[in-house]
PDB file of C-alpha atoms in Angstrom:
ATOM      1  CA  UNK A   1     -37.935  33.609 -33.395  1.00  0.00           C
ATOM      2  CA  UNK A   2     -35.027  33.126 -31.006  1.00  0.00           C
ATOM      3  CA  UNK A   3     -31.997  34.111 -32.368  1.00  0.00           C
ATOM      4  CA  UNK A   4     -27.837  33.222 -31.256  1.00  0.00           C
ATOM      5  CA  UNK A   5     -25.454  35.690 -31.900  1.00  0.00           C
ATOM      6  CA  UNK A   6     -21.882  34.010 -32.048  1.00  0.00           C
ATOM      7  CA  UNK A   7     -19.208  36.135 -32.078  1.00  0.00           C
ATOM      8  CA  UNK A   8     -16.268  36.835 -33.562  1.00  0.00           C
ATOM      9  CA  UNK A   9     -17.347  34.804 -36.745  1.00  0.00           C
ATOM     10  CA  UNK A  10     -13.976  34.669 -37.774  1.00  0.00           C
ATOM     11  CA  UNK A  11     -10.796  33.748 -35.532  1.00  0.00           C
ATOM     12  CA  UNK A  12      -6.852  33.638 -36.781  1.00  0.00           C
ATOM     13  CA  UNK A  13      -4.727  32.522 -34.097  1.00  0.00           C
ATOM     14  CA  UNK A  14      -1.520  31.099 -33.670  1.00  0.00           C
ATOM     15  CA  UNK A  15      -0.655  27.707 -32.013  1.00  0.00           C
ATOM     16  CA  UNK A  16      -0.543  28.272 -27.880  1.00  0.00           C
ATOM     17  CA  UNK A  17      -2.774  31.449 -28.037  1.00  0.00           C
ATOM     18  CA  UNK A  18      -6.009  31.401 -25.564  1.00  0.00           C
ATOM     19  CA  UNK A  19      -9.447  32.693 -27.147  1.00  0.00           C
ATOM     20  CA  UNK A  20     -12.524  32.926 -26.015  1.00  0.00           C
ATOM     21  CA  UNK A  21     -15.952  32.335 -28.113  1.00  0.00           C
ATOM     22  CA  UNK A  22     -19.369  34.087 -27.535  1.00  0.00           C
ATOM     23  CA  UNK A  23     -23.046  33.002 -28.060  1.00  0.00           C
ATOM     24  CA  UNK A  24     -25.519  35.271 -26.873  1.00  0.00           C
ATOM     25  CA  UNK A  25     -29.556  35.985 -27.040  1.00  0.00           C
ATOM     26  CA  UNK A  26     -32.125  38.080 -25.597  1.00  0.00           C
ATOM     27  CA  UNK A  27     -33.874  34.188 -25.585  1.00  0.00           C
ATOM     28  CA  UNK A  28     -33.799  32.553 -21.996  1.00  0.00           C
ATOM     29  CA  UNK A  29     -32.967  28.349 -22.696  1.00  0.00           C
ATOM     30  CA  UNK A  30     -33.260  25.573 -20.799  1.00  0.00           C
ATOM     31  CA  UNK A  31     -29.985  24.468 -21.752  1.00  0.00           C
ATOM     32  CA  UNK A  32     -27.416  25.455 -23.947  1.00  0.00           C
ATOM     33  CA  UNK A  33     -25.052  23.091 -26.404  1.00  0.00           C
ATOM     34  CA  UNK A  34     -21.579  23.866 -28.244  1.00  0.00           C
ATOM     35  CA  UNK A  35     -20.477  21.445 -31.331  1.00  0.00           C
ATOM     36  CA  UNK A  36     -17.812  21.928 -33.562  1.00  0.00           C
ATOM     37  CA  UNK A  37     -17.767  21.095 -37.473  1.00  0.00           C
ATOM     38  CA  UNK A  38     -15.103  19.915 -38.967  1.00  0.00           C
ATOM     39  CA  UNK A  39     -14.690  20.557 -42.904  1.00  0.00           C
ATOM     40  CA  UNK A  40     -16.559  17.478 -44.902  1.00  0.00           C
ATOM     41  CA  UNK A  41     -18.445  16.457 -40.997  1.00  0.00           C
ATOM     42  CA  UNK A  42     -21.308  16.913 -39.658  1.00  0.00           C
ATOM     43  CA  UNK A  43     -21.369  19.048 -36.059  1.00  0.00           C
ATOM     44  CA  UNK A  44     -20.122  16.929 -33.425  1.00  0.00           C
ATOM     45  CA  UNK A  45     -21.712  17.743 -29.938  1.00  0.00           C
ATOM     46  CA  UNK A  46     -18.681  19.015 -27.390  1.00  0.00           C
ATOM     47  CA  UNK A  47     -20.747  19.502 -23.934  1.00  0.00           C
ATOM     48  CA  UNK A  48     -24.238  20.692 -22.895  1.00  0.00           C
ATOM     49  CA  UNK A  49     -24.557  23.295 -19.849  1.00  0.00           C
ATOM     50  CA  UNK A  50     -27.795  23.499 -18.257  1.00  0.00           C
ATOM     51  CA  UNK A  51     -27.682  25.052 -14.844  1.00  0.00           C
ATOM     52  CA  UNK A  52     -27.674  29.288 -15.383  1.00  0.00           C
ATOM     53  CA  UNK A  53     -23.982  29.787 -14.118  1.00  0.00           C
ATOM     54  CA  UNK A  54     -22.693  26.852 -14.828  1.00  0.00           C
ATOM     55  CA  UNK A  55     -18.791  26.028 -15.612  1.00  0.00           C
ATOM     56  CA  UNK A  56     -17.922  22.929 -17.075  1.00  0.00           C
ATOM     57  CA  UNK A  57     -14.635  22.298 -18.557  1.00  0.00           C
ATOM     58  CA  UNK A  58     -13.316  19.726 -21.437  1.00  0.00           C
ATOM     59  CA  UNK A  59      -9.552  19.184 -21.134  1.00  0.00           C
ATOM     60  CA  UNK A  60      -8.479  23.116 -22.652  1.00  0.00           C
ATOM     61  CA  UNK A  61     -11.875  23.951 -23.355  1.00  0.00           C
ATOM     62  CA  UNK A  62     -13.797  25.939 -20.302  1.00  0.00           C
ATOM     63  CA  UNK A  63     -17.562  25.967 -21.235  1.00  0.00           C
ATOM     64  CA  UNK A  64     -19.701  28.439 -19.402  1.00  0.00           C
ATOM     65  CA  UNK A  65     -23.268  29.465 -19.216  1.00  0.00           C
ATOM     66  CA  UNK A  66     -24.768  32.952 -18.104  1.00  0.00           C
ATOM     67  CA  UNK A  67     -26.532  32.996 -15.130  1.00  0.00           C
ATOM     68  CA  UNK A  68     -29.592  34.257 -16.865  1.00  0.00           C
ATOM     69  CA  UNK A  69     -29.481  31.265 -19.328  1.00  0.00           C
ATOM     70  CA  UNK A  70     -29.528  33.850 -22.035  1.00  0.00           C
ATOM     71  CA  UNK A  71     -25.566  33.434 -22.910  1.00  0.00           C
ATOM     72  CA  UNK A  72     -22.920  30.926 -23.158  1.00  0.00           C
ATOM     73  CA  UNK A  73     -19.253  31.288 -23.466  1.00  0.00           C
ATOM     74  CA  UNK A  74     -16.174  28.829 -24.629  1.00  0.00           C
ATOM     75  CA  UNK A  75     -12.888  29.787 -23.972  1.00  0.00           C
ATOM     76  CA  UNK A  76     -10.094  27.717 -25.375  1.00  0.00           C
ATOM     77  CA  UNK A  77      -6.319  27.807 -23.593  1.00  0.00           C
ATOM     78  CA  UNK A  78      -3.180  27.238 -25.466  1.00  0.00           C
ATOM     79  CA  UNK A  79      -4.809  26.739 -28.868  1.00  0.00           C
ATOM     80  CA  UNK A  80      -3.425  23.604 -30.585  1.00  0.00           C
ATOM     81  CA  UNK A  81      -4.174  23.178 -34.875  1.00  0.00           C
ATOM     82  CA  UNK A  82      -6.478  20.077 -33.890  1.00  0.00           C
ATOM     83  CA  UNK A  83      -8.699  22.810 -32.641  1.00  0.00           C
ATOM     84  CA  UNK A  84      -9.690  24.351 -36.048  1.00  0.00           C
ATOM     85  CA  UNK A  85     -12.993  24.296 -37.098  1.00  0.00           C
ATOM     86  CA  UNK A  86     -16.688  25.722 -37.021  1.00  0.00           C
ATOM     87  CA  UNK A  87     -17.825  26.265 -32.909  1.00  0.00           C
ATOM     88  CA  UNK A  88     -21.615  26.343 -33.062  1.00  0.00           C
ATOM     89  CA  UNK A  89     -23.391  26.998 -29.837  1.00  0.00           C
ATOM     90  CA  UNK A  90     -27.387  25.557 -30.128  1.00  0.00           C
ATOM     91  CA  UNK A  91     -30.413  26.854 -27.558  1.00  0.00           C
ATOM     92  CA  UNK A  92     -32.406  23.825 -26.609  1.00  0.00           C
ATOM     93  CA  UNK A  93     -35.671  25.642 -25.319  1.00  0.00           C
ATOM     94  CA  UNK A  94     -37.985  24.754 -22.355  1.00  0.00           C
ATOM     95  CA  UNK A  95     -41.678  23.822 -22.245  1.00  0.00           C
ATOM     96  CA  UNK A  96     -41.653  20.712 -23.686  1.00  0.00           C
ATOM     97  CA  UNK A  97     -39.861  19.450 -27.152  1.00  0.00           C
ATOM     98  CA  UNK A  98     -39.252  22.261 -29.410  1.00  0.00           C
ATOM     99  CA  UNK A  99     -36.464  22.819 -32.061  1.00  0.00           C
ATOM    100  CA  UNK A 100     -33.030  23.733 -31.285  1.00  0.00           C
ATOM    101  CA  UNK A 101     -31.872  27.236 -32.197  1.00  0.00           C
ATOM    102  CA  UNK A 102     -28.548  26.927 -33.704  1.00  0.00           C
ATOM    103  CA  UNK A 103     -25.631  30.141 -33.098  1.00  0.00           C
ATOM    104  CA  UNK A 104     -24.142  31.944 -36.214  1.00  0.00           C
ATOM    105  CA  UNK A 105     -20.978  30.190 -36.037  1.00  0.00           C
ATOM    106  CA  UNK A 106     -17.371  30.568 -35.235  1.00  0.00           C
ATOM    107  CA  UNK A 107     -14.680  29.873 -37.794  1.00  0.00           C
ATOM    108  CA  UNK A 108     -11.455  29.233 -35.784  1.00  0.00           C
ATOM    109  CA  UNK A 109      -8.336  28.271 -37.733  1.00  0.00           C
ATOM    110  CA  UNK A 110      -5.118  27.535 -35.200  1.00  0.00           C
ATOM    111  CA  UNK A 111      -2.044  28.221 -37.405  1.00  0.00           C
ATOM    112  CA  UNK A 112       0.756  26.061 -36.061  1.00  0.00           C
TER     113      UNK A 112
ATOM    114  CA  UNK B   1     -23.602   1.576 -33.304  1.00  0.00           C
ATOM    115  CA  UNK B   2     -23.237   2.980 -36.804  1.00  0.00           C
ATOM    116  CA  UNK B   3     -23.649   6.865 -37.434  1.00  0.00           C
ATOM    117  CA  UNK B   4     -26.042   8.378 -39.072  1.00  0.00           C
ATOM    118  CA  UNK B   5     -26.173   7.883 -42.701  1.00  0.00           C
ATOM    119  CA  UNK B   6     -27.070  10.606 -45.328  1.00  0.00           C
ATOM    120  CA  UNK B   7     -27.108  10.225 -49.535  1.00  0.00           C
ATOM    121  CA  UNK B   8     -25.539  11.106 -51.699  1.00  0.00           C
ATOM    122  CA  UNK B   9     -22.993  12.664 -50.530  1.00  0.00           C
ATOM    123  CA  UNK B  10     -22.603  15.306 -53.626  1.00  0.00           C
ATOM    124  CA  UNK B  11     -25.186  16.078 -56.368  1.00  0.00           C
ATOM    125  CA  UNK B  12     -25.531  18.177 -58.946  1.00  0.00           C
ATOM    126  CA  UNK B  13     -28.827  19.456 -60.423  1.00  0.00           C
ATOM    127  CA  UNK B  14     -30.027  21.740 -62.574  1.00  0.00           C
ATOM    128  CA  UNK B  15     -32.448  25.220 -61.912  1.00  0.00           C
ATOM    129  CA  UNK B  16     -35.570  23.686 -61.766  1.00  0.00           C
ATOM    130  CA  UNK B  17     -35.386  20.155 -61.112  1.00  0.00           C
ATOM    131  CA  UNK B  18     -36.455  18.374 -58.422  1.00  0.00           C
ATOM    132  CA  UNK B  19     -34.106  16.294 -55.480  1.00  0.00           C
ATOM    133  CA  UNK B  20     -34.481  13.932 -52.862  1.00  0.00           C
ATOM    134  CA  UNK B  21     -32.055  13.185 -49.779  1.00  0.00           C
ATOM    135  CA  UNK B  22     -31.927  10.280 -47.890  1.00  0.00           C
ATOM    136  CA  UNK B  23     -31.301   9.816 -44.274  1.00  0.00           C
ATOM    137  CA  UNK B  24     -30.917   6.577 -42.339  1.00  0.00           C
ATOM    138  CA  UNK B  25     -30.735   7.841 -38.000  1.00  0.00           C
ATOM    139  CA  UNK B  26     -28.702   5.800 -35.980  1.00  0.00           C
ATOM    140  CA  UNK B  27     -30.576   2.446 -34.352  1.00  0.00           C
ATOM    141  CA  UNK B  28     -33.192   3.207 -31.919  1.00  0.00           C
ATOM    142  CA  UNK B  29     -33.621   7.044 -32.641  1.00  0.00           C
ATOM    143  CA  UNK B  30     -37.159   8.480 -33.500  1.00  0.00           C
ATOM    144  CA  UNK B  31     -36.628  11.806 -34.617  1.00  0.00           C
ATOM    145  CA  UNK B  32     -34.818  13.147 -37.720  1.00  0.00           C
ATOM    146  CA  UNK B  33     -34.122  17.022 -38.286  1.00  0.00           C
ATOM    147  CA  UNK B  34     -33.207  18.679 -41.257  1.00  0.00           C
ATOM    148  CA  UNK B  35     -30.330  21.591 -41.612  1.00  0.00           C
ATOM    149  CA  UNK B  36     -29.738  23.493 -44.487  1.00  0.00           C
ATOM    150  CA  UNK B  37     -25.969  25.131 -44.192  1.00  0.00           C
ATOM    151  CA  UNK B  38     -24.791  28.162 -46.454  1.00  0.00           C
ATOM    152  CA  UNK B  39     -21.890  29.949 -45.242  1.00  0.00           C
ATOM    153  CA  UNK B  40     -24.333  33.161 -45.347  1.00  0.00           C
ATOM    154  CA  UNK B  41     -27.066  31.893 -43.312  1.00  0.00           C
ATOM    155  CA  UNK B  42     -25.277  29.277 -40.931  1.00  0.00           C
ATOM    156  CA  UNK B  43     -27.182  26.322 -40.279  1.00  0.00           C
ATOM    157  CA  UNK B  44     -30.809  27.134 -40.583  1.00  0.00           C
ATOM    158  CA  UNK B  45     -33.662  24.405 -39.505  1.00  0.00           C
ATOM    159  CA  UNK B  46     -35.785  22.813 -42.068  1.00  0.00           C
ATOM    160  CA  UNK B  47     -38.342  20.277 -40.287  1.00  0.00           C
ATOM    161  CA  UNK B  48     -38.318  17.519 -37.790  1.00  0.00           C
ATOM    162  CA  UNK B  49     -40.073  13.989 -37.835  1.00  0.00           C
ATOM    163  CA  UNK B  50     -40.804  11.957 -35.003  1.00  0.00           C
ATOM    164  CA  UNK B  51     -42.625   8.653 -35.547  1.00  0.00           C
ATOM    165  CA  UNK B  52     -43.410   9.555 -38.869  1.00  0.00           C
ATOM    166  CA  UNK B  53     -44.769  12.609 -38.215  1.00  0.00           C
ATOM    167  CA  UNK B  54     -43.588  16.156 -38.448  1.00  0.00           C
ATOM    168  CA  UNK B  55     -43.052  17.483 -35.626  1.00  0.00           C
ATOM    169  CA  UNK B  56     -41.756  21.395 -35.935  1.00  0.00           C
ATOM    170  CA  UNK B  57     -41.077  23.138 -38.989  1.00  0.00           C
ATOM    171  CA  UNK B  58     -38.757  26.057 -40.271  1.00  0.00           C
ATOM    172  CA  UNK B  59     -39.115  28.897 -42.030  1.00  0.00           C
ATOM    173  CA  UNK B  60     -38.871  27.663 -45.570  1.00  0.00           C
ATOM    174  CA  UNK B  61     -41.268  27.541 -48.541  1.00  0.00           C
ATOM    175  CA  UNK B  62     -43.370  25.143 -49.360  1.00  0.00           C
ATOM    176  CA  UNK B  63     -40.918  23.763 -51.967  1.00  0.00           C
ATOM    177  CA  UNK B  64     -38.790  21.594 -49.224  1.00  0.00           C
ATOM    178  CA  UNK B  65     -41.071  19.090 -48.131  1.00  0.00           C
ATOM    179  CA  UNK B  66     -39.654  15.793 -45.800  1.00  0.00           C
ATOM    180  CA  UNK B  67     -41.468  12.311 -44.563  1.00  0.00           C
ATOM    181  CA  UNK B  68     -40.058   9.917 -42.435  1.00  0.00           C
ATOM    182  CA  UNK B  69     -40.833   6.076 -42.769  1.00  0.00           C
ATOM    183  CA  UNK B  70     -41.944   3.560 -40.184  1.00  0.00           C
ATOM    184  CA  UNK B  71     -38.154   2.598 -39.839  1.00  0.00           C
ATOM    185  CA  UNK B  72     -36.944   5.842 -38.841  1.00  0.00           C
ATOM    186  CA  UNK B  73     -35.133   6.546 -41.781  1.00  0.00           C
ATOM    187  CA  UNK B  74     -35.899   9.907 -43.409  1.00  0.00           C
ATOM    188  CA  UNK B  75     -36.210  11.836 -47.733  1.00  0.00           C
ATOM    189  CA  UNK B  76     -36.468  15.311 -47.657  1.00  0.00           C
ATOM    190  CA  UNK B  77     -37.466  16.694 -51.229  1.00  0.00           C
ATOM    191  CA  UNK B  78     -36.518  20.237 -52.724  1.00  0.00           C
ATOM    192  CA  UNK B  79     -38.577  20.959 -56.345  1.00  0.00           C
ATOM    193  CA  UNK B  80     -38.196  23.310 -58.536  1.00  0.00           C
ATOM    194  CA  UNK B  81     -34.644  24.022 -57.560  1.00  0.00           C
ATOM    195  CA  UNK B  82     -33.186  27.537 -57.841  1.00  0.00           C
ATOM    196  CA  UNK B  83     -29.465  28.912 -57.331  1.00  0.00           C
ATOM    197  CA  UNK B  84     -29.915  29.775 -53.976  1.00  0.00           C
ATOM    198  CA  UNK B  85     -30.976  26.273 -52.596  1.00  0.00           C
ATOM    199  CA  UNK B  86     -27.186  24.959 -53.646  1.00  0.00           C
ATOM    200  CA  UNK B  87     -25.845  24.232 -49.781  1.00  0.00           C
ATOM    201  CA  UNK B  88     -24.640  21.643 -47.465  1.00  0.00           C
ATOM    202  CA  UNK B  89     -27.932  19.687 -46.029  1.00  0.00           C
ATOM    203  CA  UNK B  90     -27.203  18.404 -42.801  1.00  0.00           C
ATOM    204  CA  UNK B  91     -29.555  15.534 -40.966  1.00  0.00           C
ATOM    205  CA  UNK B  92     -29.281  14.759 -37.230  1.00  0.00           C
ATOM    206  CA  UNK B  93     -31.009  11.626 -35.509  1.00  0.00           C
ATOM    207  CA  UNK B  94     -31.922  12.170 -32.179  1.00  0.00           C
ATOM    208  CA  UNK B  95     -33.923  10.370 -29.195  1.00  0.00           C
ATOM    209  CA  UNK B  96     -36.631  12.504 -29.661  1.00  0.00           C
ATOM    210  CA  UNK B  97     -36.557  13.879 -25.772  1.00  0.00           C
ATOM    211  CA  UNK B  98     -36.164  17.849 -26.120  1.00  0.00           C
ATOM    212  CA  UNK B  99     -32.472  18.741 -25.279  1.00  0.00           C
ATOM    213  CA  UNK B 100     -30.767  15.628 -25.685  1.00  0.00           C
ATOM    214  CA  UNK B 101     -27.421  15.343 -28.511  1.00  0.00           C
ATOM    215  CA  UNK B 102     -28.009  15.502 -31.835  1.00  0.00           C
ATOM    216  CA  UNK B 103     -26.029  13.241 -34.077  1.00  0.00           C
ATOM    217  CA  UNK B 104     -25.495  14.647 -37.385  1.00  0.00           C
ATOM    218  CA  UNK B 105     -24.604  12.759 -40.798  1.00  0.00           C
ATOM    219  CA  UNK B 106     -21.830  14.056 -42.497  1.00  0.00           C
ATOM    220  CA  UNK B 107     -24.453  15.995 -44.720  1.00  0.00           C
ATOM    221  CA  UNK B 108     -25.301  15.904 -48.725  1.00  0.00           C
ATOM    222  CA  UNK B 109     -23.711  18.626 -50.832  1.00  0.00           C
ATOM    223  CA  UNK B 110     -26.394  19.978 -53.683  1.00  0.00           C
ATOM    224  CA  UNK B 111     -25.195  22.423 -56.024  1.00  0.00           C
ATOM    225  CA  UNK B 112     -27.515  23.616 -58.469  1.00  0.00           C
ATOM    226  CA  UNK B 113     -26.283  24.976 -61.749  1.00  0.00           C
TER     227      UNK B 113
END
């Protein structure tokens, strides 16, 4: 079973703050994917990293993948209250189709 | 392109009664996945169906059972309800091609009493 570690599962910040969100596995992926859930939604899919080292960045939101394609990182600048919600990273695994592993979860909650 | 689908929204049952969710993907997608979210367990993976067939399966008992119909659109069925099955259930629609976005509904809340 491959399993995502996400951590810190629970982040208080204040408005303008920078964090940064883990997701890591002793699992090697062929790619890795962060969504966020909103309270009431369904995940929404933010990027999808694929190459082991990759950076790819989303306005204030810096996605990055470990070289070994075993870890993933999001790192957030000057935190805004739109920001809140669940960040779930999900493994997407190689070999042909097989299902996606989904991270533990990180509850982020931007006071203003 | 409208979203994915997923009723009810809320339900209530009672220990030992049977449920069924429905999920209708968006246009043109093959494969449907099932979630179950607790805020203990995160979102674990039920099943998968792809052309009306089931493609991968979690680690669940043989309780939750799912089909998918020549349309696309998607049940999954939970008997003899206990306690511990009250949680968010979450269905994403996909293309079917591994890695590719999942687009989830905005889920179906059972609570079982």
């Amino acid at each position: 079973t491959q399993l995502l570690e996400q951590s810190p599962q629970f982040l208080s910040i204040q408005e303008g703050e920078n964090l940064t969100v883990y997701c890591n596995s002793s699992s090697v992926f062929s790619s890795l994917q962060w969504y966020r859930q909103e309270p009431g939604e369904g995940p929404v899919l933010l990027v999808t990293v694929v190459t082991g080292g990759e950076v790819k960045k989303l306005k204030r939101l810096t996605f990055q993948f470990g070289d070994a394609r075993k870890d993933s990182s999001l790192h957030i600048t000057a935190a805004q209250p739109g920001d809140t919600g669940l960040y779930l990273c999900a493994g997407v695994p190689g070999g042909g189709y097989q299902k996606v592993t989904f991270g533990t979860g990180t509850k982020l909650q931007v006071i203003p | 392109k409208a979203g994915v689908t997923q009723t009810p929204r809320y339900l209530i049952k009672t220990r030992g009664q049977q449920v069924t969710l429905s999920c209708s993907p968006i246009s043109g997608h093959r494969s449907v996945s099932w979630y179950q979210q607790t805020p203990g367990q995160g979102l674990q993976f039920l099943f998968e169906y792809f052309s009306e067939t089931q493609r991968n399966k979690g680690n669940f008992p043989g309780r939750f059972s799912g089909r998918q119909f020549s349309n696309s659109r998607s049940e999954m069925n939970v008997s003899t309800l206990e306690l511990g099955d009250s949680a968010l259930y979450l269905c994403a629609s996909g293309s079917g091609s591994g890695g590719t976005e999942a687009f989830f509904g905005q889920g179906t809340r059972l609570t079982v009493v």
